[in-house]
Coordinates of N, CA and C in Angstrom, one line a residue:
M29 N 10.3 -15.4 -8.9 CA 11.4 -15.2 -8.1 C 12.6 -15.5 -8.9
R30 N 13.7 -14.7 -8.7 CA 14.8 -14.8 -9.5 C 16.0 -14.9 -8.5
L31 N 17.0 -15.7 -8.9 CA 18.3 -16.0 -8.2 C 19.5 -15.7 -9.0
V32 N 20.5 -15.1 -8.6 CA 21.7 -15.1 -9.1 C 22.7 -15.9 -8.1
I33 N 23.2 -17.0 -8.5 CA 23.9 -17.9 -7.6 C 25.5 -17.9 -8.0
Q34 N 26.3 -17.5 -7.2 CA 27.7 -17.5 -7.5 C 28.5 -18.5 -6.6
R35 N 29.3 -19.3 -7.2 CA 30.2 -20.2 -6.4 C 31.3 -19.3 -5.9
V36 N 31.6 -19.3 -4.6 CA 32.5 -18.4 -4.0 C 33.6 -19.1 -3.1
S37 N 34.7 -18.4 -3.1 CA 35.7 -18.9 -2.1 C 35.4 -18.3 -0.8
H38 N 34.9 -17.1 -0.7 CA 34.4 -16.5 0.4 C 33.4 -15.4 0.0
A39 N 32.6 -15.0 1.1 CA 31.7 -13.9 0.8 C 31.2 -13.3 2.1
S40 N 30.8 -12.0 2.2 CA 30.3 -11.4 3.4 C 29.4 -10.3 3.1
V41 N 28.6 -9.9 4.1 CA 27.8 -8.8 4.0 C 27.9 -7.9 5.2
T42 N 28.2 -6.6 4.9 CA 28.3 -5.7 6.1 C 27.2 -4.6 6.0
I43 N 26.7 -4.3 7.1 CA 25.7 -3.2 7.3 C 26.2 -2.2 8.3
N44 N 26.2 -0.9 7.9 CA 26.7 0.1 8.8 C 28.1 -0.2 9.4
G45 N 29.0 -0.7 8.6 CA 30.3 -0.9 9.1 C 30.5 -2.2 9.9
V46 N 29.4 -3.0 10.1 CA 29.5 -4.2 10.9 C 29.1 -5.4 10.0
C47 N 30.1 -6.4 10.1 CA 29.8 -7.7 9.3 C 28.6 -8.3 9.9
K48 N 27.6 -8.6 9.1 CA 26.4 -9.3 9.5 C 26.6 -10.8 9.3
S49 N 27.2 -11.2 8.2 CA 27.4 -12.6 7.9 C 28.6 -12.7 7.0
A50 N 29.3 -13.9 7.2 CA 30.4 -14.1 6.3 C 30.5 -15.6 6.2
I51 N 30.9 -16.0 4.9 CA 31.0 -17.6 4.8 C 32.4 -17.8 4.1
G52 N 32.8 -19.0 4.1 CA 34.0 -19.4 3.4 C 33.5 -20.0 2.1
R53 N 34.0 -21.1 1.7 CA 33.7 -21.8 0.4 C 32.1 -22.0 0.3
G54 N 31.5 -21.8 -0.7 CA 30.1 -22.1 -0.9 C 29.4 -21.2 -1.9
L55 N 28.2 -20.9 -1.7 CA 27.3 -20.2 -2.6 C 26.9 -18.9 -2.0
M56 N 27.0 -17.8 -2.8 CA 26.4 -16.5 -2.5 C 25.2 -16.4 -3.4
I57 N 23.9 -16.2 -2.8 CA 22.8 -16.1 -3.5 C 22.1 -14.8 -3.4
L58 N 21.8 -14.2 -4.5 CA 21.1 -13.0 -4.5 C 19.7 -13.3 -4.9
I59 N 18.6 -12.8 -4.1 CA 17.2 -13.2 -4.4 C 16.3 -12.0 -4.7
G60 N 15.7 -12.0 -5.8 CA 14.7 -11.1 -6.2 C 13.3 -11.7 -6.3
I61 N 12.4 -10.9 -5.5 CA 11.1 -11.4 -5.5 C 10.0 -10.4 -6.1
E62 N 9.0 -11.0 -6.9 CA 8.1 -10.1 -7.4 C 6.7 -10.5 -6.9
E63 N 5.7 -9.6 -7.1 CA 4.4 -9.8 -6.4 C 3.7 -11.1 -6.8
A64 N 4.0 -11.7 -7.9 CA 3.3 -13.0 -8.4 C 4.0 -14.2 -7.7
D65 N 5.1 -14.0 -7.0 CA 5.8 -15.1 -6.3 C 5.0 -15.6 -5.1
N66 N 5.3 -17.0 -4.9 CA 4.7 -17.7 -3.8 C 5.6 -18.6 -3.1
K67 N 5.2 -19.4 -2.1 CA 6.0 -20.3 -1.3 C 6.5 -21.4 -2.2
E68 N 5.7 -21.9 -3.2 CA 6.1 -22.9 -4.2 C 7.3 -22.5 -5.0
D69 N 7.4 -21.2 -5.4 CA 8.5 -20.6 -6.1 C 9.7 -20.8 -5.2
A70 N 9.6 -20.3 -3.9 CA 10.8 -20.2 -3.0 C 11.2 -21.7 -2.8
E71 N 10.4 -22.7 -2.6 CA 10.8 -24.0 -2.2 C 11.4 -24.6 -3.5
W72 N 10.9 -24.5 -4.7 CA 11.6 -25.0 -5.9 C 12.9 -24.5 -6.1
L73 N 13.1 -23.2 -6.0 CA 14.4 -22.5 -6.1 C 15.4 -23.0 -5.1
A74 N 14.9 -23.1 -3.8 CA 15.8 -23.6 -2.8 C 16.3 -25.0 -3.1
R75 N 15.4 -25.9 -3.5 CA 15.9 -27.2 -3.8 C 16.8 -27.2 -5.0
K76 N 16.6 -26.4 -6.0 CA 17.5 -26.4 -7.2 C 18.9 -25.8 -6.9
A77 N 18.8 -24.7 -6.0 CA 20.1 -24.1 -5.7 C 21.0 -25.1 -4.9
V78 N 20.4 -25.8 -3.9 CA 21.1 -26.7 -3.0 C 21.6 -27.9 -3.9
G79 N 20.8 -28.2 -4.9 CA 21.1 -29.5 -5.7 C 22.0 -29.3 -6.8
L80 N 22.4 -28.0 -7.1 CA 23.3 -27.7 -8.2 C 24.6 -28.3 -8.1
R81 N 25.0 -29.1 -9.0 CA 26.3 -29.8 -9.1 C 27.3 -28.8 -9.7
I82 N 27.8 -27.8 -9.0 CA 28.7 -26.9 -9.5 C 30.1 -26.9 -8.8
F83 N 30.3 -27.8 -7.8 CA 31.6 -27.9 -7.3 C 32.4 -29.1 -7.8
D84 N 33.8 -29.0 -7.8 CA 34.6 -29.9 -8.5 C 34.6 -31.2 -7.7
D85 N 34.7 -32.2 -8.4 CA 35.0 -33.6 -7.7 C 36.5 -33.8 -7.8
E86 N 36.9 -35.0 -7.4 CA 38.4 -35.3 -7.3 C 39.0 -35.3 -8.7
N87 N 38.2 -35.3 -9.8 CA 38.7 -35.3 -11.1 C 38.7 -33.8 -11.8
G88 N 38.3 -32.9 -11.0 CA 38.2 -31.5 -11.4 C 37.0 -31.3 -12.3
V89 N 35.9 -32.1 -12.2 CA 34.7 -32.0 -12.9 C 33.7 -31.4 -12.0
M90 N 32.9 -30.4 -12.5 CA 31.7 -30.0 -11.6 C 30.7 -31.1 -11.5
N91 N 30.8 -31.7 -10.4 CA 29.8 -32.9 -10.2 C 29.3 -32.9 -8.7
K92 N 29.7 -32.0 -7.9 CA 29.2 -32.1 -6.5 C 28.5 -30.9 -6.2
S93 N 27.4 -31.1 -5.3 CA 26.6 -30.1 -4.8 C 27.1 -29.4 -3.6
I94 N 26.5 -28.4 -3.1 CA 26.9 -27.7 -1.9 C 26.9 -28.7 -0.7
T95 N 25.9 -29.6 -0.6 CA 25.9 -30.5 0.5 C 27.0 -31.6 0.4
D96 N 27.4 -31.9 -0.8 CA 28.5 -32.8 -1.0 C 29.8 -32.3 -0.4
T97 N 29.9 -30.9 -0.5 CA 31.1 -30.4 -0.1 C 31.2 -29.7 1.3
D98 N 30.0 -29.8 2.0 CA 30.0 -29.2 3.3 C 30.2 -27.7 3.3
G99 N 29.7 -27.1 2.1 CA 29.9 -25.7 2.0 C 28.9 -24.8 2.7
N100 N 28.9 -23.6 2.6 CA 28.0 -22.6 3.2 C 27.3 -21.8 2.2
I101 N 26.2 -21.1 2.6 CA 25.4 -20.3 1.8 C 25.2 -18.9 2.4
L102 N 25.3 -17.9 1.7 CA 25.0 -16.5 2.1 C 23.9 -16.1 1.2
A103 N 22.7 -15.7 1.6 CA 21.6 -15.3 0.8 C 21.2 -13.9 1.1
I104 N 21.2 -13.1 0.1 CA 20.9 -11.6 0.1 C 19.8 -11.3 -0.7
S105 N 18.8 -10.5 -0.2 CA 17.7 -10.0 -0.9 C 18.1 -8.8 -1.8
Q106 N 17.7 -8.8 -3.0 CA 18.0 -7.8 -3.9 C 16.9 -7.5 -4.9
F107 N 16.1 -6.5 -4.5 CA 15.0 -6.2 -5.4 C 15.3 -5.7 -6.8
T108 N 16.7 -5.2 -7.0 CA 17.0 -4.7 -8.3 C 17.1 -5.8 -9.4
L109 N 16.9 -7.1 -9.0 CA 16.9 -8.2 -10.0 C 15.7 -8.1 -10.8
F110 N 14.8 -7.3 -10.4 CA 13.5 -7.2 -11.2 C 13.4 -5.8 -11.8
A111 N 14.5 -5.2 -12.1 CA 14.6 -3.9 -12.7 C 14.1 -4.1 -14.2
S112 N 13.4 -3.0 -14.5 CA 12.8 -3.0 -15.9 C 13.7 -1.8 -16.6
Y113 N 14.3 -2.0 -17.7 CA 15.1 -1.0 -18.3 C 14.7 -0.8 -19.8
K114 N 13.4 -1.1 -20.0 CA 12.9 -0.9 -21.4 C 12.8 0.5 -21.9
K115 N 12.4 1.4 -20.9 CA 12.3 2.8 -21.3 C 13.3 3.6 -20.6
G116 N 14.1 4.4 -21.4 CA 15.0 5.3 -20.8 C 16.2 4.6 -20.2
N117 N 16.9 5.4 -19.3 CA 18.1 4.9 -18.7 C 18.0 4.7 -17.2
R118 N 16.8 5.1 -16.6 CA 16.6 5.0 -15.2 C 15.7 3.7 -15.0
P119 N 16.3 2.7 -14.4 CA 15.5 1.4 -14.2 C 14.2 1.7 -13.4
S120 N 13.2 0.9 -13.7 CA 12.0 0.9 -12.9 C 11.9 -0.3 -12.2
Y121 N 11.5 -0.3 -10.8 CA 11.4 -1.5 -10.0 C 10.0 -1.8 -9.6
I122 N 9.1 -1.4 -10.5 CA 7.7 -1.7 -10.2 C 7.4 -3.2 -10.1
R123 N 8.1 -4.0 -10.8 CA 7.8 -5.5 -10.7 C 8.3 -6.1 -9.3
A124 N 9.2 -5.4 -8.7 CA 9.6 -6.0 -7.4 C 8.5 -6.0 -6.4
A125 N 8.4 -7.1 -5.6 CA 7.3 -7.2 -4.6 C 7.4 -6.1 -3.5
S126 N 6.3 -5.8 -2.9 CA 6.2 -5.0 -1.8 C 6.9 -5.7 -0.6
H127 N 7.1 -4.9 0.5 CA 7.7 -5.6 1.7 C 6.8 -6.6 2.3
E128 N 5.5 -6.4 2.2 CA 4.5 -7.3 2.8 C 4.6 -8.7 2.1
V129 N 4.9 -8.7 0.8 CA 5.1 -10.0 0.1 C 6.5 -10.5 0.2
A130 N 7.4 -9.6 0.0 CA 8.8 -10.1 -0.2 C 9.4 -10.5 1.1
I131 N 9.2 -9.9 2.2 CA 9.9 -10.3 3.5 C 9.5 -11.7 3.9
P132 N 8.2 -12.1 3.9 CA 7.9 -13.5 4.3 C 8.5 -14.5 3.3
L133 N 8.5 -14.2 2.0 CA 9.0 -15.1 1.0 C 10.5 -15.2 1.2
Y134 N 11.1 -14.1 1.3 CA 12.6 -14.2 1.6 C 13.0 -15.0 2.8
E135 N 12.3 -14.8 3.9 CA 12.4 -15.6 5.1 C 12.1 -17.0 4.9
H136 N 11.1 -17.4 4.1 CA 10.7 -18.8 3.9 C 11.8 -19.4 3.0
F137 N 12.4 -18.7 2.0 CA 13.3 -19.2 1.2 C 14.5 -19.6 2.0
C138 N 14.9 -18.6 2.9 CA 16.2 -18.9 3.8 C 15.9 -20.1 4.7
K139 N 14.7 -20.2 5.2 CA 14.3 -21.4 6.1 C 14.4 -22.5 5.3
Q140 N 14.0 -22.6 4.0 CA 14.2 -23.8 3.3 C 15.6 -24.2 2.9
L141 N 16.4 -23.1 2.8 CA 17.9 -23.5 2.6 C 18.5 -23.9 3.9
N142 N 18.1 -23.4 5.0 CA 18.7 -23.9 6.3 C 18.4 -25.4 6.4
E143 N 17.1 -25.8 6.1 CA 16.6 -27.2 6.2 C 17.4 -28.1 5.2
L144 N 17.5 -27.6 4.1 CA 18.1 -28.5 2.9 C 19.6 -28.6 3.1
L145 N 20.2 -27.6 3.6 CA 21.6 -27.7 3.8 C 22.0 -28.3 5.1
G146 N 21.1 -28.3 6.0 CA 21.2 -28.9 7.3 C 22.1 -28.1 8.3
K147 N 22.1 -26.8 8.0 CA 22.9 -25.9 8.9 C 22.4 -24.5 8.6
E148 N 22.6 -23.6 9.6 CA 22.3 -22.2 9.3 C 23.1 -21.5 8.1
I149 N 22.4 -20.8 7.4 CA 23.0 -20.0 6.3 C 23.2 -18.6 6.8
G150 N 24.0 -17.9 6.1 CA 24.2 -16.4 6.4 C 23.3 -15.6 5.5
T151 N 22.8 -14.5 6.1 CA 21.8 -13.7 5.5 C 22.3 -12.2 5.6
G152 N 21.6 -11.5 4.8 CA 21.7 -9.9 4.9 C 20.5 -9.4 5.7
E153 N 20.2 -8.2 5.6 CA 19.1 -7.7 6.3 C 18.1 -7.0 5.3
F154 N 16.9 -7.5 5.2 CA 16.0 -7.0 4.2 C 15.8 -5.4 4.2
G155 N 16.1 -4.8 3.1 CA 15.8 -3.4 3.0 C 17.0 -2.6 3.5
A156 N 18.0 -3.1 4.0 CA 19.2 -2.4 4.5 C 20.2 -2.0 3.3
D157 N 21.0 -1.0 3.6 CA 22.0 -0.6 2.6 C 23.2 -1.6 2.9
M158 N 23.4 -2.6 2.1 CA 24.3 -3.7 2.4 C 25.6 -3.5 1.5
K159 N 26.8 -3.9 2.1 CA 27.9 -3.9 1.3 C 28.3 -5.4 1.2
V160 N 28.3 -5.9 0.0 CA 28.5 -7.4 -0.3 C 29.9 -7.5 -0.9
E161 N 30.6 -8.4 -0.3 CA 32.1 -8.7 -0.9 C 32.0 -10.3 -1.2
L162 N 32.6 -10.6 -2.3 CA 32.8 -11.9 -2.6 C 33.9 -12.2 -3.5
L163 N 34.5 -13.4 -3.5 CA 35.5 -13.8 -4.5 C 34.8 -15.0 -5.3
N164 N 34.4 -14.6 -6.5 CA 33.7 -15.6 -7.3 C 34.7 -16.7 -7.7
D165 N 34.5 -17.9 -7.5 CA 35.4 -19.1 -7.8 C 35.0 -19.7 -9.1
G166 N 35.9 -19.5 -10.0 CA 35.6 -20.1 -11.4 C 36.0 -19.1 -12.5
P167 N 35.2 -18.1 -12.7 CA 34.0 -17.7 -12.1 C 32.9 -18.7 -12.6
V168 N 32.0 -19.0 -11.6 CA 30.7 -19.7 -11.8 C 29.6 -18.9 -11.3
T169 N 28.7 -18.6 -12.3 CA 27.5 -17.8 -11.9 C 26.3 -18.3 -12.7
I170 N 25.2 -18.7 -12.0 CA 24.1 -19.3 -12.5 C 22.9 -18.4 -12.2
C171 N 22.0 -18.2 -13.2 CA 20.8 -17.3 -12.9 C 19.7 -18.4 -13.1
M172 N 18.6 -18.2 -12.2 CA 17.5 -19.0 -12.1 C 16.2 -18.1 -12.0
D173 N 15.2 -18.5 -12.6 CA 13.9 -17.8 -12.5 C 12.8 -18.8 -12.3
S174 N 12.0 -18.6 -11.3 CA 11.0 -19.7 -11.1 C 9.8 -19.6 -12.1
K175 N 9.8 -18.6 -12.9 CA 8.8 -18.5 -13.9 C 9.4 -19.0 -15.3
N176 N 10.6 -19.4 -15.3 CA 11.2 -19.9 -16.5 C 12.1 -21.1 -16.2
K177 N 11.4 -22.2 -15.9 CA 12.2 -23.4 -15.4 C 12.8 -24.1 -16.5
E178 N 14.0 -23.7 -16.9 CA 14.8 -24.3 -18.0 C 15.3 -25.6 -17.6

């Protein structure tokens, strides 16, 4: 499972011209799921994402987590995070999980975030054509992979 986490001033996701979710200050998380992923991957990444100390403290040092700042989270599924670009110029998405695997894991990941954050997070809609807007604050962008626990 892969995440791209961005610290944002605000973010939103729109589907068919209707805003599905919008947040103020917090984290916008893109989630890619592959066939080999499981609930343990989702739980580990949720804990790591919520625990990231990437918000400024009173001294301007990135020392606070999303829970310390009462921030919000917007979580969006994005199968293209598993694009393979080894051959040619047209990416292959063969590593991305099928809907049968990905949807339950995406929902489990979001449920974990809700519990860890202590409030509802914003979400997109799995498989929809989504328009995502955000203002990256910093910019701060962190990439995580449950198969490469650095």
